[in-house]
Tab-separated table of C-alpha atoms in Angstrom:
chain	number	residue	atom	x	y	z
A	1	UNK	CA	0.000	0.000	0.000
A	2	UNK	CA	1.340	3.411	-0.933
A	3	UNK	CA	1.371	6.212	1.588
A	4	UNK	CA	0.586	8.575	-1.297
A	5	UNK	CA	-2.979	7.333	-1.729
A	6	UNK	CA	-5.398	10.265	-1.730
A	7	UNK	CA	-8.365	9.317	0.418
A	8	UNK	CA	-10.517	12.183	-0.931
A	9	UNK	CA	-11.420	10.598	-4.249
A	10	UNK	CA	-14.835	11.570	-5.638
A	11	UNK	CA	-17.634	9.102	-5.081
A	12	UNK	CA	-18.844	7.305	-2.002
A	13	UNK	CA	-17.301	4.785	0.321
A	14	UNK	CA	-18.383	1.172	0.556
A	15	UNK	CA	-18.526	1.891	4.291
A	16	UNK	CA	-17.919	-0.750	6.919
A	17	UNK	CA	-16.713	-4.085	5.557
A	18	UNK	CA	-16.026	-7.529	6.956
A	19	UNK	CA	-13.148	-9.891	6.281
A	20	UNK	CA	-14.515	-13.341	5.456
A	21	UNK	CA	-12.862	-16.735	5.164
A	22	UNK	CA	-13.318	-19.624	2.736
A	23	UNK	CA	-11.737	-22.998	3.478
A	24	UNK	CA	-11.383	-25.781	0.920
A	25	UNK	CA	-9.031	-28.590	-0.183
A	26	UNK	CA	-9.397	-30.528	3.029
A	27	UNK	CA	-7.799	-34.007	2.972
A	28	UNK	CA	-8.240	-36.383	1.253
A	29	UNK	CA	-8.596	-33.800	-1.547
A	30	UNK	CA	-5.762	-31.326	-0.967
A	31	UNK	CA	-4.668	-28.592	-3.354
A	32	UNK	CA	-1.850	-29.879	-5.558
A	33	UNK	CA	0.496	-27.015	-6.444
A	34	UNK	CA	2.754	-26.709	-9.481
A	35	UNK	CA	5.804	-28.014	-7.638
A	36	UNK	CA	3.973	-31.344	-7.285
A	37	UNK	CA	3.470	-30.994	-3.535
A	38	UNK	CA	0.051	-30.704	-1.952
A	39	UNK	CA	-1.476	-28.686	0.843
A	40	UNK	CA	-4.770	-28.749	2.644
A	41	UNK	CA	-6.947	-27.526	4.038
A	42	UNK	CA	-6.488	-24.099	2.448
A	43	UNK	CA	-8.130	-20.919	3.703
A	44	UNK	CA	-8.494	-17.694	1.726
A	45	UNK	CA	-9.342	-14.403	3.429
A	46	UNK	CA	-11.575	-12.277	1.219
A	47	UNK	CA	-13.913	-9.303	1.140
A	48	UNK	CA	-16.824	-8.413	-1.120
A	49	UNK	CA	-18.405	-5.061	-1.945
A	50	UNK	CA	-21.658	-4.399	-3.747
A	51	UNK	CA	-24.347	-6.909	-4.615
A	52	UNK	CA	-24.197	-9.870	-6.972
A	53	UNK	CA	-26.885	-9.477	-9.616
A	54	UNK	CA	-29.618	-12.114	-10.060
A	55	UNK	CA	-27.900	-13.192	-13.276
A	56	UNK	CA	-24.535	-13.288	-11.480
A	57	UNK	CA	-22.963	-11.355	-14.347
A	58	UNK	CA	-21.560	-8.288	-12.570
A	59	UNK	CA	-18.716	-9.850	-10.558
A	60	UNK	CA	-15.290	-8.188	-10.707
A	61	UNK	CA	-12.291	-9.890	-9.124
A	62	UNK	CA	-9.680	-7.416	-7.870
A	63	UNK	CA	-6.198	-8.890	-7.442
A	64	UNK	CA	-3.701	-7.296	-5.102
A	65	UNK	CA	-0.016	-6.555	-5.573
A	66	UNK	CA	2.969	-8.081	-3.789
A	67	UNK	CA	2.331	-7.116	-0.158
A	68	UNK	CA	-1.347	-6.222	-0.422
A	69	UNK	CA	-4.287	-8.051	1.067
A	70	UNK	CA	-8.026	-8.605	0.780
A	71	UNK	CA	-8.863	-5.216	2.325
A	72	UNK	CA	-9.210	-3.232	-0.888
A	73	UNK	CA	-11.891	-0.724	0.143
A	74	UNK	CA	-13.937	0.578	3.045
A	75	UNK	CA	-13.280	0.427	6.782
A	76	UNK	CA	-13.379	-2.328	9.390
A	77	UNK	CA	-14.671	0.091	12.015
A	78	UNK	CA	-15.280	3.796	12.484
A	79	UNK	CA	-11.882	4.305	14.142
A	80	UNK	CA	-9.835	3.068	11.161
A	81	UNK	CA	-7.335	5.790	10.209
A	82	UNK	CA	-7.197	4.613	6.589
A	83	UNK	CA	-9.516	2.668	4.306
A	84	UNK	CA	-8.551	-0.282	2.101
A	85	UNK	CA	-5.593	-0.007	-0.230
A	86	UNK	CA	-7.624	0.853	-3.386
A	87	UNK	CA	-10.432	2.860	-1.804
A	88	UNK	CA	-9.759	5.627	-4.328
A	89	UNK	CA	-10.851	3.236	-7.114
A	90	UNK	CA	-13.528	1.012	-5.529
A	91	UNK	CA	-16.851	2.361	-4.303
A	92	UNK	CA	-20.159	3.915	-5.401
A	93	UNK	CA	-19.537	6.230	-8.342
A	94	UNK	CA	-15.838	5.375	-8.576
A	95	UNK	CA	-13.891	3.669	-11.355
A	96	UNK	CA	-14.975	0.258	-10.076
A	97	UNK	CA	-18.531	1.239	-9.199
A	98	UNK	CA	-19.958	-0.892	-6.404
A	99	UNK	CA	-23.362	0.603	-7.132
A	100	UNK	CA	-23.411	-1.582	-10.240
A	101	UNK	CA	-20.749	-4.211	-9.593
A	102	UNK	CA	-20.059	-7.025	-7.152
A	103	UNK	CA	-16.388	-6.786	-6.245
A	104	UNK	CA	-14.323	-9.624	-4.762
A	105	UNK	CA	-10.796	-9.301	-3.365
A	106	UNK	CA	-8.890	-12.165	-1.735
A	107	UNK	CA	-5.540	-12.374	0.011
A	108	UNK	CA	-3.253	-14.614	-2.047
A	109	UNK	CA	-2.224	-18.145	-1.178
A	110	UNK	CA	1.112	-17.856	0.616
A	111	UNK	CA	0.152	-14.515	2.142
A	112	UNK	CA	-0.097	-13.563	5.779
A	113	UNK	CA	-3.325	-11.578	6.019
A	114	UNK	CA	-5.681	-14.449	6.779
A	115	UNK	CA	-4.938	-16.758	3.847
A	116	UNK	CA	-2.964	-19.962	4.272
A	117	UNK	CA	0.761	-19.290	4.129
A	118	UNK	CA	4.043	-20.233	5.800
A	119	UNK	CA	2.897	-18.694	9.094
A	120	UNK	CA	-0.239	-20.862	9.193
A	121	UNK	CA	-0.475	-23.982	11.325
A	122	UNK	CA	0.561	-27.169	9.580
A	123	UNK	CA	-2.101	-29.727	10.622
A	124	UNK	CA	0.476	-32.493	10.379
A	125	UNK	CA	2.713	-30.966	13.060
A	126	UNK	CA	0.565	-28.500	14.996
A	127	UNK	CA	3.237	-25.837	14.423
A	128	UNK	CA	3.582	-23.122	11.768
A	129	UNK	CA	4.622	-24.416	8.349
A	130	UNK	CA	7.696	-22.220	8.009
A	131	UNK	CA	9.730	-23.490	5.066
A	132	UNK	CA	7.722	-26.722	5.014
A	133	UNK	CA	5.094	-24.684	3.203
A	134	UNK	CA	5.372	-25.525	-0.511
A	135	UNK	CA	6.724	-22.891	-2.858
A	136	UNK	CA	3.721	-21.576	-4.763
A	137	UNK	CA	3.318	-19.862	-8.117
A	138	UNK	CA	1.048	-17.197	-9.543
A	139	UNK	CA	-0.827	-20.098	-11.143
A	140	UNK	CA	-1.346	-21.702	-7.743
A	141	UNK	CA	-2.680	-18.429	-6.361
A	142	UNK	CA	-5.132	-18.199	-9.257
A	143	UNK	CA	-6.230	-21.816	-8.830
A	144	UNK	CA	-7.099	-21.057	-5.204
A	145	UNK	CA	-9.011	-17.931	-6.263
A	146	UNK	CA	-10.945	-20.036	-8.767
A	147	UNK	CA	-12.146	-22.229	-5.903
A	148	UNK	CA	-13.357	-19.118	-4.073
A	149	UNK	CA	-15.156	-17.729	-7.131
A	150	UNK	CA	-16.874	-21.093	-7.627
A	151	UNK	CA	-17.865	-21.083	-3.959
A	152	UNK	CA	-19.472	-17.656	-4.407
A	153	UNK	CA	-21.595	-19.037	-7.260
A	154	UNK	CA	-20.017	-16.902	-9.991
A	155	UNK	CA	-19.882	-18.713	-13.342
A	156	UNK	CA	-18.178	-15.929	-15.276
A	157	UNK	CA	-16.273	-12.881	-14.091
A	158	UNK	CA	-17.217	-9.630	-15.756
A	159	UNK	CA	-13.588	-8.653	-15.288
A	160	UNK	CA	-10.389	-9.421	-13.427
A	161	UNK	CA	-8.461	-6.298	-12.438
A	162	UNK	CA	-5.031	-5.888	-10.884
A	163	UNK	CA	-1.725	-4.067	-10.910
A	164	UNK	CA	1.871	-5.260	-10.541
A	165	UNK	CA	1.742	-8.840	-9.191
A	166	UNK	CA	-2.038	-8.437	-9.343
A	167	UNK	CA	-1.635	-7.826	-13.071
A	168	UNK	CA	0.266	-11.098	-13.379
A	169	UNK	CA	-2.694	-12.841	-11.771
A	170	UNK	CA	-4.987	-11.082	-14.264
A	171	UNK	CA	-2.979	-12.453	-17.185
A	172	UNK	CA	-2.893	-15.927	-15.631
A	173	UNK	CA	-6.667	-15.883	-15.110
A	174	UNK	CA	-7.243	-14.875	-18.727
A	175	UNK	CA	-5.377	-17.830	-20.230
A	176	UNK	CA	-5.903	-20.455	-17.521
A	177	UNK	CA	-9.688	-20.007	-17.288
A	178	UNK	CA	-10.592	-18.291	-20.581
A	179	UNK	CA	-14.291	-19.170	-20.422
A	180	UNK	CA	-14.629	-17.539	-17.013
A	181	UNK	CA	-13.196	-14.117	-17.907
A	182	UNK	CA	-15.017	-11.531	-20.029
A	183	UNK	CA	-12.592	-8.665	-19.475
A	184	UNK	CA	-9.042	-8.362	-18.114
A	185	UNK	CA	-7.408	-5.174	-16.822
A	186	UNK	CA	-3.635	-5.379	-16.355
A	187	UNK	CA	-1.979	-2.327	-14.807
A	188	UNK	CA	1.775	-1.724	-14.530
A	189	UNK	CA	2.535	-5.399	-15.037
A	190	UNK	CA	4.410	-7.903	-17.166
A	191	UNK	CA	4.268	-11.420	-18.587
A	192	UNK	CA	7.593	-12.249	-16.897
A	193	UNK	CA	10.098	-10.608	-14.593
A	194	UNK	CA	13.199	-9.045	-16.061
A	195	UNK	CA	16.632	-9.883	-14.665
A	196	UNK	CA	16.532	-6.484	-12.932
A	197	UNK	CA	13.288	-7.263	-11.102
A	198	UNK	CA	14.545	-10.705	-10.077
A	199	UNK	CA	17.790	-9.152	-8.845
A	200	UNK	CA	16.038	-6.678	-6.546
A	201	UNK	CA	13.838	-9.454	-5.142
A	202	UNK	CA	16.833	-11.679	-4.516
A	203	UNK	CA	18.701	-8.962	-2.617
A	204	UNK	CA	15.553	-8.412	-0.516
A	205	UNK	CA	15.266	-12.146	0.222
A	206	UNK	CA	18.934	-12.344	1.164
A	207	UNK	CA	18.438	-9.481	3.616
A	208	UNK	CA	15.790	-11.561	5.404
A	209	UNK	CA	17.725	-14.821	5.324
A	210	UNK	CA	20.893	-13.115	6.592
A	211	UNK	CA	19.070	-11.916	9.711
A	212	UNK	CA	20.146	-14.299	12.541
A	213	UNK	CA	16.597	-14.170	13.899
A	214	UNK	CA	15.293	-15.788	10.710
A	215	UNK	CA	16.563	-19.158	11.987
A	216	UNK	CA	16.095	-20.950	8.687
A	217	UNK	CA	12.463	-19.846	8.604
A	218	UNK	CA	11.663	-21.374	12.004
A	219	UNK	CA	11.242	-18.195	14.072
A	220	UNK	CA	7.554	-18.251	15.001
A	221	UNK	CA	8.065	-19.653	18.511
A	222	UNK	CA	10.756	-17.092	19.327
A	223	UNK	CA	10.141	-13.581	20.632
A	224	UNK	CA	12.772	-12.150	18.285
A	225	UNK	CA	11.642	-12.091	14.670
A	226	UNK	CA	13.780	-11.272	11.613
A	227	UNK	CA	12.535	-7.696	11.752
A	228	UNK	CA	15.795	-6.084	10.673
A	229	UNK	CA	16.064	-8.233	7.558
A	230	UNK	CA	12.421	-7.736	6.680
A	231	UNK	CA	12.706	-3.970	7.156
A	232	UNK	CA	15.713	-3.829	4.818
A	233	UNK	CA	13.838	-5.978	2.289
A	234	UNK	CA	10.970	-3.517	2.353
A	235	UNK	CA	13.336	-0.585	1.943
A	236	UNK	CA	14.843	-2.226	-1.136
A	237	UNK	CA	11.416	-2.920	-2.602
A	238	UNK	CA	10.135	0.555	-1.873
A	239	UNK	CA	12.915	2.130	-3.906
A	240	UNK	CA	11.732	0.183	-6.955
A	241	UNK	CA	8.171	1.444	-6.513
A	242	UNK	CA	9.163	5.097	-6.841
A	243	UNK	CA	10.962	7.022	-9.579
A	244	UNK	CA	13.751	9.548	-9.908
A	245	UNK	CA	11.143	12.295	-10.367
A	246	UNK	CA	9.244	11.190	-7.260
A	247	UNK	CA	12.396	10.997	-5.173
A	248	UNK	CA	13.555	14.450	-6.253
A	249	UNK	CA	10.153	16.038	-5.673
A	250	UNK	CA	9.592	14.467	-2.277
A	251	UNK	CA	13.125	14.408	-0.846
A	252	UNK	CA	15.879	15.642	-3.134
A	253	UNK	CA	18.936	15.972	-0.821
A	254	UNK	CA	17.089	17.677	2.011
A	255	UNK	CA	18.307	16.930	5.522
A	256	UNK	CA	16.124	15.377	8.207
A	257	UNK	CA	15.693	17.452	11.379
A	258	UNK	CA	19.173	18.980	11.176
A	259	UNK	CA	21.054	21.864	9.624
A	260	UNK	CA	24.186	19.968	8.624
A	261	UNK	CA	25.439	16.451	8.086
A	262	UNK	CA	26.265	14.451	11.236
A	263	UNK	CA	29.488	12.745	10.155
A	264	UNK	CA	28.098	9.452	11.511
A	265	UNK	CA	25.620	6.839	10.317
A	266	UNK	CA	22.418	8.429	11.513
A	267	UNK	CA	19.672	9.224	9.015
A	268	UNK	CA	21.020	12.546	7.789
A	269	UNK	CA	18.789	12.789	4.728
A	270	UNK	CA	15.010	12.809	4.532
A	271	UNK	CA	15.049	9.899	2.096
A	272	UNK	CA	17.037	7.810	4.606
A	273	UNK	CA	14.559	8.584	7.375
A	274	UNK	CA	11.645	7.811	5.062
A	275	UNK	CA	12.996	4.398	4.069
A	276	UNK	CA	13.736	3.469	7.676
A	277	UNK	CA	10.203	4.478	8.633
A	278	UNK	CA	8.729	2.387	5.819
A	279	UNK	CA	10.786	-0.616	6.903
A	280	UNK	CA	9.791	-0.353	10.552
A	281	UNK	CA	6.132	0.114	9.676
A	282	UNK	CA	6.168	-2.898	7.373
A	283	UNK	CA	7.381	-5.407	9.975
A	284	UNK	CA	4.294	-4.695	12.069
A	285	UNK	CA	1.969	-6.049	9.397
A	286	UNK	CA	3.856	-8.573	7.264
A	287	UNK	CA	5.504	-11.952	7.769
A	288	UNK	CA	9.108	-12.423	6.641
A	289	UNK	CA	8.553	-15.923	5.238
A	290	UNK	CA	5.511	-14.742	3.288
A	291	UNK	CA	7.699	-12.065	1.733
A	292	UNK	CA	10.079	-14.790	0.556
A	293	UNK	CA	7.238	-16.816	-0.930
A	294	UNK	CA	5.370	-14.069	-2.751
A	295	UNK	CA	8.528	-12.555	-4.264
A	296	UNK	CA	9.587	-16.014	-5.459
A	297	UNK	CA	6.152	-16.557	-7.022
A	298	UNK	CA	6.499	-13.267	-8.888
A	299	UNK	CA	10.001	-14.202	-10.076
A	300	UNK	CA	8.847	-17.627	-11.289
A	301	UNK	CA	5.970	-16.139	-13.286
A	302	UNK	CA	6.523	-16.647	-17.022
A	303	UNK	CA	3.265	-16.652	-18.938
A	304	UNK	CA	4.772	-17.628	-22.283
A	305	UNK	CA	6.650	-20.615	-20.853
A	306	UNK	CA	3.711	-21.822	-18.758
A	307	UNK	CA	1.075	-21.486	-21.456
A	308	UNK	CA	2.785	-20.982	-24.804
A	309	UNK	CA	5.888	-23.136	-25.021
A	310	UNK	CA	8.025	-20.015	-24.786
A	311	UNK	CA	5.838	-17.890	-27.060
A	312	UNK	CA	3.683	-15.036	-25.767
A	313	UNK	CA	1.609	-15.235	-28.955
A	314	UNK	CA	0.875	-18.903	-28.315
A	315	UNK	CA	0.069	-18.201	-24.661
A	316	UNK	CA	-2.501	-15.530	-25.523
A	317	UNK	CA	-4.005	-17.817	-28.183
A	318	UNK	CA	-5.810	-19.454	-25.249
A	319	UNK	CA	-7.532	-16.200	-24.256
A	320	UNK	CA	-11.060	-15.171	-25.223
A	321	UNK	CA	-11.526	-11.963	-23.238
A	322	UNK	CA	-11.159	-8.284	-23.987
A	323	UNK	CA	-8.056	-6.661	-22.518
A	324	UNK	CA	-7.232	-3.253	-21.094
A	325	UNK	CA	-3.492	-2.808	-20.593
A	326	UNK	CA	-2.133	0.305	-18.867
A	327	UNK	CA	1.476	1.331	-18.251
A	328	UNK	CA	2.992	4.431	-16.664
A	329	UNK	CA	5.775	6.599	-18.074
A	330	UNK	CA	7.960	6.652	-14.935
A	331	UNK	CA	7.578	2.966	-14.018
A	332	UNK	CA	11.091	1.544	-14.364
A	333	UNK	CA	10.241	-1.720	-12.576
A	334	UNK	CA	7.755	-2.813	-15.268
A	335	UNK	CA	8.451	-0.302	-18.063
A	336	UNK	CA	6.103	0.391	-20.940
A	337	UNK	CA	7.992	-1.770	-23.422
A	338	UNK	CA	6.887	-4.839	-21.448
A	339	UNK	CA	3.224	-3.823	-21.707
A	340	UNK	CA	3.629	-3.116	-25.422
A	341	UNK	CA	5.106	-6.593	-25.934
A	342	UNK	CA	2.080	-8.274	-24.368
A	343	UNK	CA	-0.298	-6.033	-26.332
A	344	UNK	CA	1.435	-7.021	-29.561
A	345	UNK	CA	1.053	-10.718	-28.694
A	346	UNK	CA	-2.634	-10.180	-27.889
A	347	UNK	CA	-3.248	-8.355	-31.180
A	348	UNK	CA	-1.553	-11.097	-33.175
A	349	UNK	CA	-4.335	-13.341	-31.893
A	350	UNK	CA	-7.031	-10.914	-33.032
A	351	UNK	CA	-8.066	-10.160	-29.460
A	352	UNK	CA	-9.965	-7.054	-28.381
A	353	UNK	CA	-7.174	-4.966	-26.827
A	354	UNK	CA	-7.052	-1.404	-25.530
A	355	UNK	CA	-3.696	0.047	-24.480
A	356	UNK	CA	-2.857	3.277	-22.687
A	357	UNK	CA	0.407	4.704	-21.396
A	358	UNK	CA	-0.351	7.277	-18.714
A	359	UNK	CA	2.070	10.072	-17.931
A	360	UNK	CA	2.820	9.846	-14.234
A	361	UNK	CA	5.788	10.948	-12.149
A	362	UNK	CA	5.380	8.619	-9.184
A	363	UNK	CA	6.891	5.468	-10.674
A	364	UNK	CA	5.481	1.970	-10.282
A	365	UNK	CA	3.231	3.060	-7.409
A	366	UNK	CA	1.254	5.206	-9.862
A	367	UNK	CA	-1.426	2.556	-10.379
A	368	UNK	CA	-2.353	2.812	-6.687
A	369	UNK	CA	-2.730	6.567	-6.636
A	370	UNK	CA	-5.858	8.565	-7.257
A	371	UNK	CA	-5.855	9.302	-10.983
A	372	UNK	CA	-9.078	10.569	-12.613
A	373	UNK	CA	-7.865	9.482	-16.039
A	374	UNK	CA	-7.150	5.919	-14.924
A	375	UNK	CA	-10.479	5.750	-13.084
A	376	UNK	CA	-12.344	6.921	-16.183
A	377	UNK	CA	-10.550	4.413	-18.432
A	378	UNK	CA	-11.359	1.500	-16.131
A	379	UNK	CA	-14.945	2.711	-15.657
A	380	UNK	CA	-15.545	2.859	-19.431
A	381	UNK	CA	-14.000	-0.572	-19.949
A	382	UNK	CA	-16.188	-2.147	-17.272
A	383	UNK	CA	-19.280	-0.439	-18.665
A	384	UNK	CA	-18.442	-1.922	-22.076
A	385	UNK	CA	-18.121	-5.361	-20.504
A	386	UNK	CA	-21.533	-4.895	-18.837
A	387	UNK	CA	-23.109	-3.875	-22.139
A	388	UNK	CA	-21.676	-6.978	-23.787
A	389	UNK	CA	-23.007	-9.165	-20.980
A	390	UNK	CA	-26.491	-7.665	-21.292
A	391	UNK	CA	-26.430	-8.052	-25.060
A	392	UNK	CA	-25.942	-11.794	-24.659
A	393	UNK	CA	-29.117	-12.088	-22.548
A	394	UNK	CA	-31.432	-9.381	-23.933
A	395	UNK	CA	-34.670	-11.111	-23.019
A	396	UNK	CA	-34.217	-11.139	-19.253
A	397	UNK	CA	-36.177	-8.567	-17.228
A	398	UNK	CA	-32.963	-7.324	-15.645
A	399	UNK	CA	-31.336	-6.758	-19.029
A	400	UNK	CA	-34.358	-4.870	-20.328
A	401	UNK	CA	-34.202	-2.658	-17.256
A	402	UNK	CA	-30.529	-1.988	-17.894
A	403	UNK	CA	-29.456	-3.720	-14.656
């Protein structure tokens, strides 16, 4: 979640929301993951906003980024200082309009916000899984989400929407379950990580594993957690989410609470203080092992290898949905050329594709920020998907009423 999110976006709030839990894959029918190992039972934490239509044709699945969670909009109680991580986009009258849509958001498999992950209890031992938890992929995360969508009675998703790692899940959904997806919105994402992205993730993982309190992943019973390593990992990641323009505008070389440099290793500069604050704040809400697992899943993601024998064109040949692909000018983590490459592969398959590069100075985090242009683009795309859904069932009373 970005601290830059503007909570004053036009439109209403979804109000008070409740985190729910869905459990499946209980033995003797566990979830078999791509590594060949199995796990069960599996629990997904999720939230929903809006109302599912009688025809069950207005469901939108929102997919979160690397360290996000199921709390995408609204408040858990009146004292919450901040709403969900995409409250600027989700709500009545917003880009994802809960007055017309039924929105689902689930914490990913391997996460630590209520879904089964390495910090969950292993029923075979009665202790947290730790590194006994199987390494999972983006495909495994999507397979678990499919079980949740089935549980909710949704036969086809009007759209899947996500940015960054959420965008990877969008792409995976579109080719893994093509008959279930009408529209796919991929924001600031890619079909596979570059060497640069993998390198930053590896340095972050090494920071965690080098912390003596990590204890080979078996730290849950100890009072000391690998907080230092996790904080450094977050600091590394946070740098990749910003841009040179954002750093200069927000910090430049300004000093923090001092008139001159200290000639020691205190946080002399504002940017140093900011990164330390972000790291300390992060350890209060995230699990170090989960960070290892979700970054590895993102690094392993390779849509063309998994679905196209090494060809992006062949991978997207499986898709049937309409696509909206959006990149941002200052995003150097997943730069525009990567979005253009996937758009080209989609078009070679004759798919319905809309592409937009949005000028933004805030780097990769731009997809999380309040942006009227992005909201309008997503709103129009979802309205087009709704019109297409109604056109396929024109004789129903709801369709005639425009619902």
